[in-house]
XYZ file of C-alpha atoms in Angstrom:
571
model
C 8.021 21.919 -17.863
C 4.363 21.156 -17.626
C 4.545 18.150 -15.682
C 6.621 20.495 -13.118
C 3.821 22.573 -13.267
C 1.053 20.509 -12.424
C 3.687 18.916 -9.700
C 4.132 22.144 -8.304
C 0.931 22.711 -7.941
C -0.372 19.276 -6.284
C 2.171 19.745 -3.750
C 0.864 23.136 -3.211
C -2.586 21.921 -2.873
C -1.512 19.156 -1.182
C -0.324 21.592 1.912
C -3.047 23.993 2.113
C -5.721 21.027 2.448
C -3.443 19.862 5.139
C -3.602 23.279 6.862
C -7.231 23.741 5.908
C -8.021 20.584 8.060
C -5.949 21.713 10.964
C -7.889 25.041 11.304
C -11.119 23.070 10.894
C -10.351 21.137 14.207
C -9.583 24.326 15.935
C -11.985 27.061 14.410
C -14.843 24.838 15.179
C -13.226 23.470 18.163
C -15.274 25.843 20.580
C -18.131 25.306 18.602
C -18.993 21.810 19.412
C -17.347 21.930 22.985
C -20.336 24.371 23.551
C -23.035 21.414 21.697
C -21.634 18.905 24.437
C -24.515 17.564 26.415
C -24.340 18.147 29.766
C -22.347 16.354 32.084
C -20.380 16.652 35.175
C -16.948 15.676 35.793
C -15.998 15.010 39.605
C -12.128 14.904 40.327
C -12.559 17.013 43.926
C -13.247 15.452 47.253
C -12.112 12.295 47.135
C -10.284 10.231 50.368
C -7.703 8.039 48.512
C -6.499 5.061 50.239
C -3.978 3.019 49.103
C -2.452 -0.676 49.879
C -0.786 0.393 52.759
C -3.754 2.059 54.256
C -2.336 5.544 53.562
C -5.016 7.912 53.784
C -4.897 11.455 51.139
C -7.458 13.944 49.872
C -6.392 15.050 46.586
C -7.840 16.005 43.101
C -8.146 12.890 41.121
C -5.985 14.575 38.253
C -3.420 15.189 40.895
C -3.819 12.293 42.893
C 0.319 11.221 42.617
C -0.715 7.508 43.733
C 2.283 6.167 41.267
C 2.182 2.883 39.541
C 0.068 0.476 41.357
C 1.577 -3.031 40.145
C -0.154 -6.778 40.508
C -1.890 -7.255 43.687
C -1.726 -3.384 44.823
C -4.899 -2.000 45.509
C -6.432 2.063 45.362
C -9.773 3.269 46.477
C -11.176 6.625 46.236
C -14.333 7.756 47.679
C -16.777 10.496 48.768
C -20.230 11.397 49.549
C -22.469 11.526 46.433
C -24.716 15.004 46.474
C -27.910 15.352 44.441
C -26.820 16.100 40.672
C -30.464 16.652 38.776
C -29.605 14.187 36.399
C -32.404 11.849 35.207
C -31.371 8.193 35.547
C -27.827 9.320 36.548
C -24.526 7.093 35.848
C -21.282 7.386 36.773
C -18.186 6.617 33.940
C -15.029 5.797 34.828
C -12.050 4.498 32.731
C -10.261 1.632 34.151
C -6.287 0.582 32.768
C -5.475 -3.213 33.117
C -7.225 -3.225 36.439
C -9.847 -4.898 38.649
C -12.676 -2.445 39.480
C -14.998 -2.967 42.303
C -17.463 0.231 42.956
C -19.252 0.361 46.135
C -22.668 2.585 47.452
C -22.881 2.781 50.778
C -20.258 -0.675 50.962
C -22.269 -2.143 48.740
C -21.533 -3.840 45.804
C -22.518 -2.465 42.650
C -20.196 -3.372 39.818
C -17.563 -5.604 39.087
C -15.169 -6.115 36.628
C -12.087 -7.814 35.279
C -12.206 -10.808 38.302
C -13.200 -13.435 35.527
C -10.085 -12.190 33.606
C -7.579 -12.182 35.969
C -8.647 -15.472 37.365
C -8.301 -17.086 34.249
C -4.935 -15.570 33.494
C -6.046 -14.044 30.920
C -5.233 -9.480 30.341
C -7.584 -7.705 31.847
C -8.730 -5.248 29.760
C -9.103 -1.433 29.677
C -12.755 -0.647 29.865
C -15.127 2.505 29.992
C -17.376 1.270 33.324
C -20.696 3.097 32.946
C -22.444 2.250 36.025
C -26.112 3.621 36.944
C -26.435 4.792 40.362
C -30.206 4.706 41.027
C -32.844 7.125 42.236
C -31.658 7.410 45.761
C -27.955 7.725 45.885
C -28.200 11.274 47.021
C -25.805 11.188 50.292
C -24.563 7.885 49.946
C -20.965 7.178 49.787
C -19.381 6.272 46.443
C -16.244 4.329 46.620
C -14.563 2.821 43.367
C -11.535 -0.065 43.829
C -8.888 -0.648 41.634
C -6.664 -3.946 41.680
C -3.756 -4.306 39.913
C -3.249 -7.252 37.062
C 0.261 -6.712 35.964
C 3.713 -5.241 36.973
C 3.106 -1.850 35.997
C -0.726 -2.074 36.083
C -1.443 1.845 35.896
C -0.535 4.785 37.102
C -2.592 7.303 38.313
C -6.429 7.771 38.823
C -9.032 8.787 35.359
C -11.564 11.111 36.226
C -14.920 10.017 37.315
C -18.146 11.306 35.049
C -21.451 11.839 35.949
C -24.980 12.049 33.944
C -27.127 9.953 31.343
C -25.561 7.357 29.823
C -26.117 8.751 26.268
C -24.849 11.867 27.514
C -21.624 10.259 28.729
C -20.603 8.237 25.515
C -21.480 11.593 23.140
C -19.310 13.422 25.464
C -16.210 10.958 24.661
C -17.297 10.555 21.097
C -17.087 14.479 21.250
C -13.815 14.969 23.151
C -11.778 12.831 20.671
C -13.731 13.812 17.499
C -10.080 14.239 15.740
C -9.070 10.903 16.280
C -11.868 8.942 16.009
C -12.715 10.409 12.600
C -8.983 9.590 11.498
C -9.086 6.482 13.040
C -12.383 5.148 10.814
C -10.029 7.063 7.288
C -7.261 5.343 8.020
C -8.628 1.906 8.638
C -11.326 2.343 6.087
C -8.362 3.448 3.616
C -6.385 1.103 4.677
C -8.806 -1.457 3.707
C -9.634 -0.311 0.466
C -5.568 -0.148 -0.415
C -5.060 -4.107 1.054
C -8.014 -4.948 -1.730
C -6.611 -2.832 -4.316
C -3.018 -4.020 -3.865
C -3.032 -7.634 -5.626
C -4.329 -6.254 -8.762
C -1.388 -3.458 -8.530
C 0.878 -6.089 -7.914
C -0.100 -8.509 -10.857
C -0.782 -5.443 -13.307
C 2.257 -3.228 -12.430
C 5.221 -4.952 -11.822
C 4.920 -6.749 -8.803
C 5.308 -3.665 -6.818
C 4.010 -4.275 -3.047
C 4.261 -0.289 -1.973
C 0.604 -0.346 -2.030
C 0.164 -2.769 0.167
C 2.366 -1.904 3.123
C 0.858 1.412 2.488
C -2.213 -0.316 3.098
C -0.901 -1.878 6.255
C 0.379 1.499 7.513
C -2.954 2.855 7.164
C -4.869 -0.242 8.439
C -2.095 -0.448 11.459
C -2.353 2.738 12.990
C -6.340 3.327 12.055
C -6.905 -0.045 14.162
C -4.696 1.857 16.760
C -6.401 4.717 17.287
C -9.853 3.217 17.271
C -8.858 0.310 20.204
C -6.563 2.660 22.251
C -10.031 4.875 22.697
C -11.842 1.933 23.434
C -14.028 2.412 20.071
C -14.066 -1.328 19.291
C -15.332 -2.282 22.297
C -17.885 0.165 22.290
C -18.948 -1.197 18.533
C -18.926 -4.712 19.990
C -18.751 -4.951 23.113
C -16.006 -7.285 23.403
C -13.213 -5.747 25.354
C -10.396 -8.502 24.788
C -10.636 -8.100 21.337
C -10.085 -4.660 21.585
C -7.161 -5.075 23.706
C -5.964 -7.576 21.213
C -6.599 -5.480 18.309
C -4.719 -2.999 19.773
C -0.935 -4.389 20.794
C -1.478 -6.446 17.913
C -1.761 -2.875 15.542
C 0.895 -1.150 18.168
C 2.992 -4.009 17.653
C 3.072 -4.191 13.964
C 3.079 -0.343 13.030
C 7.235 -0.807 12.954
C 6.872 -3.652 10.377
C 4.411 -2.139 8.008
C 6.976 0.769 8.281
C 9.590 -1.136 7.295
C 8.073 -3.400 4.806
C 7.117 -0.272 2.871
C 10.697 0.669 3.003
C 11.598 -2.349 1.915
C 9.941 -2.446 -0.682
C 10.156 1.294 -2.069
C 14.905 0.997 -1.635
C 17.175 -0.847 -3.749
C 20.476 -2.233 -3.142
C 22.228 -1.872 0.776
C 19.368 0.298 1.833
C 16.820 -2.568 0.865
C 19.312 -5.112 2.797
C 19.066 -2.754 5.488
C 15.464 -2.062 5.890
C 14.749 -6.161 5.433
C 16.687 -7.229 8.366
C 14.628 -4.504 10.536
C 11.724 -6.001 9.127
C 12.495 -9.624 9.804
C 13.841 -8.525 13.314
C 9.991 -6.887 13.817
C 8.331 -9.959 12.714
C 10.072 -11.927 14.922
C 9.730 -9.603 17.791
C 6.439 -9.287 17.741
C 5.658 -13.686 17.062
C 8.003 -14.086 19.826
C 6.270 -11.904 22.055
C 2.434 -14.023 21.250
C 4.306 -16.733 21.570
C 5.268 -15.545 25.505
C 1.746 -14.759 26.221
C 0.411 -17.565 24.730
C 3.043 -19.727 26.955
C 1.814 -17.626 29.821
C 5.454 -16.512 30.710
C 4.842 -12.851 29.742
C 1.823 -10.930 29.125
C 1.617 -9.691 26.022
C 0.253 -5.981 27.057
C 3.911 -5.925 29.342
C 5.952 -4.895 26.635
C 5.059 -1.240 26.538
C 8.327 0.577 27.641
C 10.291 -1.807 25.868
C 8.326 -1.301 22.716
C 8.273 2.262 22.727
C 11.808 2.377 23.070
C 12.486 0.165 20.165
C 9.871 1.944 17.977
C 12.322 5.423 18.911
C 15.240 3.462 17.948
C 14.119 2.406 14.887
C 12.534 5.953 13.825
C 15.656 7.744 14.700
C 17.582 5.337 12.156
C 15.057 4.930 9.678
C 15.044 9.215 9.350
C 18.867 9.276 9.517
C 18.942 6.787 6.952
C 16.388 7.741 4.670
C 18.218 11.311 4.671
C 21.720 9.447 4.043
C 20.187 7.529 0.859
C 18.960 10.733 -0.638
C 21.837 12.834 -0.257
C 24.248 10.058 -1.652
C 21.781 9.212 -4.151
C 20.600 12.883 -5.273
C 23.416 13.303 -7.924
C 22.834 9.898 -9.457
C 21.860 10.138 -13.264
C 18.225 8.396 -12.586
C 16.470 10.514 -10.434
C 12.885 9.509 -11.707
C 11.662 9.045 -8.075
C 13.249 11.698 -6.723
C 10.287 13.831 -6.222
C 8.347 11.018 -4.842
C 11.251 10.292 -2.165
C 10.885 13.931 -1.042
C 7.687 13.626 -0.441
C 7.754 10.605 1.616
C 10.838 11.940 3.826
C 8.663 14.846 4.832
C 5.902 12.096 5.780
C 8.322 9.964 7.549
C 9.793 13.048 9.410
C 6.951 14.741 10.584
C 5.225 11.467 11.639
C 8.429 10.795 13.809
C 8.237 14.146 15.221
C 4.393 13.718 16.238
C 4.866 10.108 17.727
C 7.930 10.896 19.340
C 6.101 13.919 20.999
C 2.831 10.835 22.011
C 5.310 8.614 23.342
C 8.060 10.816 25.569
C 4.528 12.697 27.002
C 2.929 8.854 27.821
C 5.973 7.816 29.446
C 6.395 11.286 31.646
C 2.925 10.651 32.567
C 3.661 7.291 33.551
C 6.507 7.571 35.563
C 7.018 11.367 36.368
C 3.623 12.912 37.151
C 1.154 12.852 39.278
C -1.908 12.583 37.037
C -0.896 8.948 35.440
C -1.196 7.658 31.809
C -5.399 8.063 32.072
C -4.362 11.298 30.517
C -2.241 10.717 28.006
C -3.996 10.673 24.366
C -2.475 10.034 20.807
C -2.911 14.293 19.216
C 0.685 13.834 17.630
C -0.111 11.102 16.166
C -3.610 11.239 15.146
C -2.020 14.369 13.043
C 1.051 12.115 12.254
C -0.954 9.572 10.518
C -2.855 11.901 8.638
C -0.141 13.400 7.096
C 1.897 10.094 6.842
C -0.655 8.151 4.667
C -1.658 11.592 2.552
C 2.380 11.788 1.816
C 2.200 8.075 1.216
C -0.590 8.529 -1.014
C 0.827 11.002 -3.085
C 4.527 9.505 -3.206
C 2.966 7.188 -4.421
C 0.861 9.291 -6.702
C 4.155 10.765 -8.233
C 5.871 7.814 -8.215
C 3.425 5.936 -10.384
C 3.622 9.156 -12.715
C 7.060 9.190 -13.145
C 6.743 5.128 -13.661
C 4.237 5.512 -16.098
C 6.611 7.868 -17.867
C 9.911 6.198 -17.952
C 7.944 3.268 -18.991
C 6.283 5.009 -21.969
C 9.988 6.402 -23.179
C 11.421 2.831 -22.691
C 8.709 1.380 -24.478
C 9.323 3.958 -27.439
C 12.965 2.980 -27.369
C 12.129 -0.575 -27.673
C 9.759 0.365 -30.223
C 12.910 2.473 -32.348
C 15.244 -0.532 -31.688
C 12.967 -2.876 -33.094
C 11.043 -1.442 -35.765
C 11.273 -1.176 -39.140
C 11.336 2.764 -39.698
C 10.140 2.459 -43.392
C 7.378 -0.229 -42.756
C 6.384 0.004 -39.204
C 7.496 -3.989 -39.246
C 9.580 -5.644 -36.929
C 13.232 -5.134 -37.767
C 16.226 -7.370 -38.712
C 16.943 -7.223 -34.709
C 13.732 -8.397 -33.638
C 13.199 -10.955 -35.926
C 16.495 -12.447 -34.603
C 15.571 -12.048 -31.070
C 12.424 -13.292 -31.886
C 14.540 -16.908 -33.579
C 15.982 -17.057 -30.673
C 13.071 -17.221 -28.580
C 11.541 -20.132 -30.991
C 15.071 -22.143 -30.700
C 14.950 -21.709 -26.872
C 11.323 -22.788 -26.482
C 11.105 -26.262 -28.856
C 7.781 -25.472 -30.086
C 5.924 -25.943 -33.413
C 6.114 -23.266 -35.722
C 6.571 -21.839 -39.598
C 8.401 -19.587 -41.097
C 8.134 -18.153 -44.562
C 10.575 -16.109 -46.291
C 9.632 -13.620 -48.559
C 10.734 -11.490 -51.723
C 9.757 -8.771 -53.257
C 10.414 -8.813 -56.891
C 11.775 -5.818 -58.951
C 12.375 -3.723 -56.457
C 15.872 -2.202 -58.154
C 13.715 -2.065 -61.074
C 11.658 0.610 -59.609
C 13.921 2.126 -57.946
C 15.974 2.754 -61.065
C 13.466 3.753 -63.246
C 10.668 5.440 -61.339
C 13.294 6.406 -58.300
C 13.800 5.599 -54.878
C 10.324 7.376 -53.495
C 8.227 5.043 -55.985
C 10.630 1.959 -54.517
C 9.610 3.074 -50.717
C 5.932 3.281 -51.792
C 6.547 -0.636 -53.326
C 8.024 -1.613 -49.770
C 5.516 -0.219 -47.772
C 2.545 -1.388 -49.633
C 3.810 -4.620 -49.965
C 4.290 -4.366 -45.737
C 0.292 -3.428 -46.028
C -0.559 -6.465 -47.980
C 1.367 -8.954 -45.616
C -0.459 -7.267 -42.477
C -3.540 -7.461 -44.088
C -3.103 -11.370 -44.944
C -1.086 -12.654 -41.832
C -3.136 -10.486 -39.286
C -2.984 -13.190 -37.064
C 0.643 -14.103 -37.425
C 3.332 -13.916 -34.219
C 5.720 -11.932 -36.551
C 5.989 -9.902 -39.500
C 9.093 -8.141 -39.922
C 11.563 -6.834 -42.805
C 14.747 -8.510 -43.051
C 16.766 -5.641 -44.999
C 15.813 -4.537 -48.244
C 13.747 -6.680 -50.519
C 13.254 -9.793 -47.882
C 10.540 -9.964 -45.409
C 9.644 -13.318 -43.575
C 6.237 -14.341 -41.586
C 6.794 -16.650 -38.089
C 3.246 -18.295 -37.122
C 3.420 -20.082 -33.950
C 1.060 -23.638 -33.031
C -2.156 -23.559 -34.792
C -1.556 -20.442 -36.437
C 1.211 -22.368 -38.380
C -1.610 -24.868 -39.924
C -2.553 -24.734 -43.555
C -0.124 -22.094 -45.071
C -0.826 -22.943 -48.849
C -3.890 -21.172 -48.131
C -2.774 -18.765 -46.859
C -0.182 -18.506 -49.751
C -3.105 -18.019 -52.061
C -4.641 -15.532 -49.768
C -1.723 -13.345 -50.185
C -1.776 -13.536 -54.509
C -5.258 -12.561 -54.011
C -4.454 -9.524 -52.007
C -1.405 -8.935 -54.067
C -3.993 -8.879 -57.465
C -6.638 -6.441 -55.769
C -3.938 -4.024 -55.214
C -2.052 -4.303 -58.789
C -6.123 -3.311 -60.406
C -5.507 -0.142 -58.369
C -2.140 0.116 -58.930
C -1.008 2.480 -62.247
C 2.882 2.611 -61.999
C 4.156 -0.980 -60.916
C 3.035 -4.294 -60.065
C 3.337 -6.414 -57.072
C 5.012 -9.964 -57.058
C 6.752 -11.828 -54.665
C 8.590 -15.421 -54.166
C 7.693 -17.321 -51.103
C 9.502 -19.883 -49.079
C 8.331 -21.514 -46.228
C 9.606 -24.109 -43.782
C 8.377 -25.872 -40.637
C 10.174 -26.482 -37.578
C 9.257 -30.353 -37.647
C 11.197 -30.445 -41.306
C 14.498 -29.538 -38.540
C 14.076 -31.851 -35.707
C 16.882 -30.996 -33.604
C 17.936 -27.444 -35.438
C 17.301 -24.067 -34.544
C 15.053 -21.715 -35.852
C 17.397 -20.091 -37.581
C 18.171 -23.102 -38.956
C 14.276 -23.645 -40.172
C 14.536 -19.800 -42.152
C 17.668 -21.129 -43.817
C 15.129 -23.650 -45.355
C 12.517 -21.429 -46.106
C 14.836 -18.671 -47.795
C 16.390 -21.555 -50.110
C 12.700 -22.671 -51.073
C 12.321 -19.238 -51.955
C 15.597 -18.588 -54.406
C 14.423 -22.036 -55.508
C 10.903 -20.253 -56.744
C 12.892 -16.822 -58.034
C 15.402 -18.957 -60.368
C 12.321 -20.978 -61.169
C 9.999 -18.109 -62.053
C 12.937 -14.947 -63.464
C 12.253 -14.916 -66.811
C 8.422 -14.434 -66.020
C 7.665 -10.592 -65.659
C 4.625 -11.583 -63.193
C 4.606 -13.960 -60.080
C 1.106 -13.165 -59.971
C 0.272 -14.907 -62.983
C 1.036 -18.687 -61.391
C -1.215 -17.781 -58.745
């Protein structure tokens, strides 16, 4: 009942930080829209001219252009007035495209030529382009090429002021992500180092690292699909690499976690997706690579697997727990709710990015410049913090059913009366020793006189005799592989290798003990008759073969020694 306590109440904490978070963005949401430096952002008066020479004027977050595809060019243009900006620049985000800006027809920037020329993707990039003292009245005119079949669509606003100005007000506008994009991939990072010592230490379990890889995937994401890598590096291919390598490979973390978290047909299940992700996304590099298909062309096709996949993966993740939910081991069953609310609500947020992107695409007039990743920047967050603490309970409830297995181990194996390892385990423990063909020694023990006390001082003085005698052989063979209690009077020692060396002295060792304790002793006295045997004496027996030996050594000693009242005194 405790443990659902504190569950109860992580859960519950769990949600309000979540909804804590969500009214930080928007209570303090006007607040730093008001710190914005300023900034002006042009989208009226602009002549746009297409391939065809079609001539519009139309708001650039209107313009209705369409999808310009390889070798289609758009220009947009008008007379630049003063703006009282010091060192002015204009910004404008370019998609897969081949930007030429003009001043007066002339040449001012270029970018993406070298790319395209080389057949290599041209990049997205964030053009900041100074304009000079004396562009008041001059005519601005920006170019855009198309790279690719399906290039872009639509026209990004164009920015002017300082350049500092201009990247603070995109660091500003997508705060949200751009902080969850450095968790994730920082967390992500720190769970990929983590995960090989969770793997060696706790049974091989690899949750932690596709965990990891979820994290690292969609932090990597965020960060390159707002151009933040590129603006940390300057290296726009990378960026683009970095991020339809991520997009490409959020699916297979997915279902590597899955994988790894189901047993039986659901892991079957979730391993073929898996596989078929891997090799979707290698044969897709291996396309660009080849130079038969880019590998930024995959988009639609992509997204529409990535639905596919998340509508099954929810439908079956549901199925699993309602034919599972009245099985008789339900140890993760907490966890697995967890981790379906995760896995929903992530679907729900991405689904909600990715049918907006393509209606931007292909139904609107403003294009996929304005299409931005807010369902799934909250997604994520949620995903990896139910992740986190699935994985949180899980390891709870492991820890747990561990501990009460060990304990059963521990009552099926132990001596109750001694503590000692028990008629079972010293069996199992032959067993081993047959199976394995190494050196060892065994020594049989018994402890004399026991009936004796048992009939004349009763049966509580006889368990005091048993378990002292136990304290006196842990005491001498503190080192040894085994101690255990056959039944009754018999006990026997196993020493493995080099503990097995030398055992006469050890022998004596145990008559000393056995002395120290009969000076303290008032009511009986300890004695015992030893046996012991080593495997090498049985060259091709078992090791139940080699305590045979030892226990007739020591019924050779007790006939020898019965009509003395005191082993102890041949020590």
């Amino acid at each position: 009942m405790k443990f659902r306590s504190i569950q109860k109440t992580g859960i519950a904490f769990f949600f309000l930080a979540l909804l804590f978070t969500g009214f930080f963005f928007l209570g303090y949401n006007d607040r730093i829209t008001k710190s914005t430096p300023n900034f002006l952002q042009l989208t009226e008066g602009f002549t746009i001219t297409k391939t065809d020479h079609s001539t519009t004027t139309a708001p650039l977050t209107s313009s209705g252009v369409g999808i310009i595809d390889e070798g289609e060019t758009v220009s947009f243009s008008r007379t630049l007035e003063e703006f009282g900006f010091e060192h002015p620049c204009i910004s404008y985000h370019s998609i897969r495209a081949i930007v030429n800006i003009y001043l007066d027809d002339k040449l001012i920037y270029t970018f993406g030529q070298n790319y395209y020329d080389t057949n290599t993707t041209v990049p997205n990039k964030i053009n900041v382009v100074p304009l000079g003292e004396d562009y008041a009245g001059k005519e601005l005119r920006i170019e855009l090429t198309g790279t690719m079949r399906g290039s872009f669509s639509g026209l990004s606003p164009l920015q002017v002021g300082t350049r500092a100005d201009l990247m603070t007000h995109r660091s500003l506008h997508f705060r949200a992500s751009f902080f969850t994009g450095i968790f994730l991939f920082t967390l992500g990072l720190i769970l990929l180092i983590l995960s090989p010592y969770l793997f060696i230490y706790h049974n091989h379990d690899i949750r932690l690292l596709f965990s990891g890889l979820i994290s690292l995937t969609l932090g990597t994401y965020m960060l390159c699909y707002y151009l933040i890598i590129d603006g940390l590096v300057c290296n726009p291919v990378l960026n683009t690499i970095l991020e339809y390598g991520s997009l490409y490979n959020i699916p297979t973390a997915f279902m590597g976690y899955l994988m790894s978290v189901y047993t039986g047909k659901a892991k079957k299940i979730f391993t073929g997706l898996f596989i078929t992700d891997v090799c979707l996304f290698l044969f897709s590099v291996a396309l660009h690579f080849l130079h038969i298909r880019r590998f930024t062309s995959y988009t639609v096709f992509l997204h529409s697997i990535s639905l596919s996949e998340c509508v099954l993966v929810v439908v079956l993740i549901i199925y699993f727990y309602v034919t599972t939910r009245q099985e008789a081991e339900q140890k993760n069953m907490s966890s697995d709710n967890i981790f379906l609310v995760g896995i929903i609500l992530f679907a729900l947020c991405a689904f909600y990015d990715i049918v907006k992107y393509n209606y931007l695409v292909f139904f609107s007039s403003s294009g996929e410049a304005y299409a931005e990743l807010n369902g799934t920047t909250v997604g994520s967050l949620i995903l990896v913090s139910c992740l986190l603490v699935s994985y949180l309970f899980f390891n709870v409830f492991s820890t747990n059913y561990d501990s009460l297995q060990s304990r059963i181990a521990n009552l099926a194996y132990t001596d109750p009366l001694t503590g000692l390892a028990n008629r079972a385990r010293c069996e199992q423990m032959m067993s081993m020793l047959s199976e394995e063909k190494g050196a060892y020694a065994i020594i049989s023990l018994d402890l004399n006189k026991l009936k004796q006390v048992n009939d004349t001082l009763g049966h509580h003085e006889g368990d005091r005799l048993i378990t002292g005698f136990a304290t006196i052989l842990s005491d001498c063979f503190w080192d040894a592989n085994l101690i255990g209690r056959m039944g009754g009077d018999e006990f026997i020692v196993v020493m493995i290798e080099d503990r097995a060396l030398n055992l006469t002295k050890r022998i004596h060792e145990l008559y000393f003990l056995i002395n120290e304790w009969n000076h303290k002793e008032t009511k009986f006295s300890y004695s015992a008759s030893y046996g012991y045997a080593y495997s090498y004496e049985v060259p091709h027996g078992s090791a139940q073969e080699v305590y045979m030996l030892a226990d007739n050594r020591m019924y050779e000693m007790k006939r020898e020694h019965q009509s003395k009242t005191e082993v102890t005194a041949h020590a």
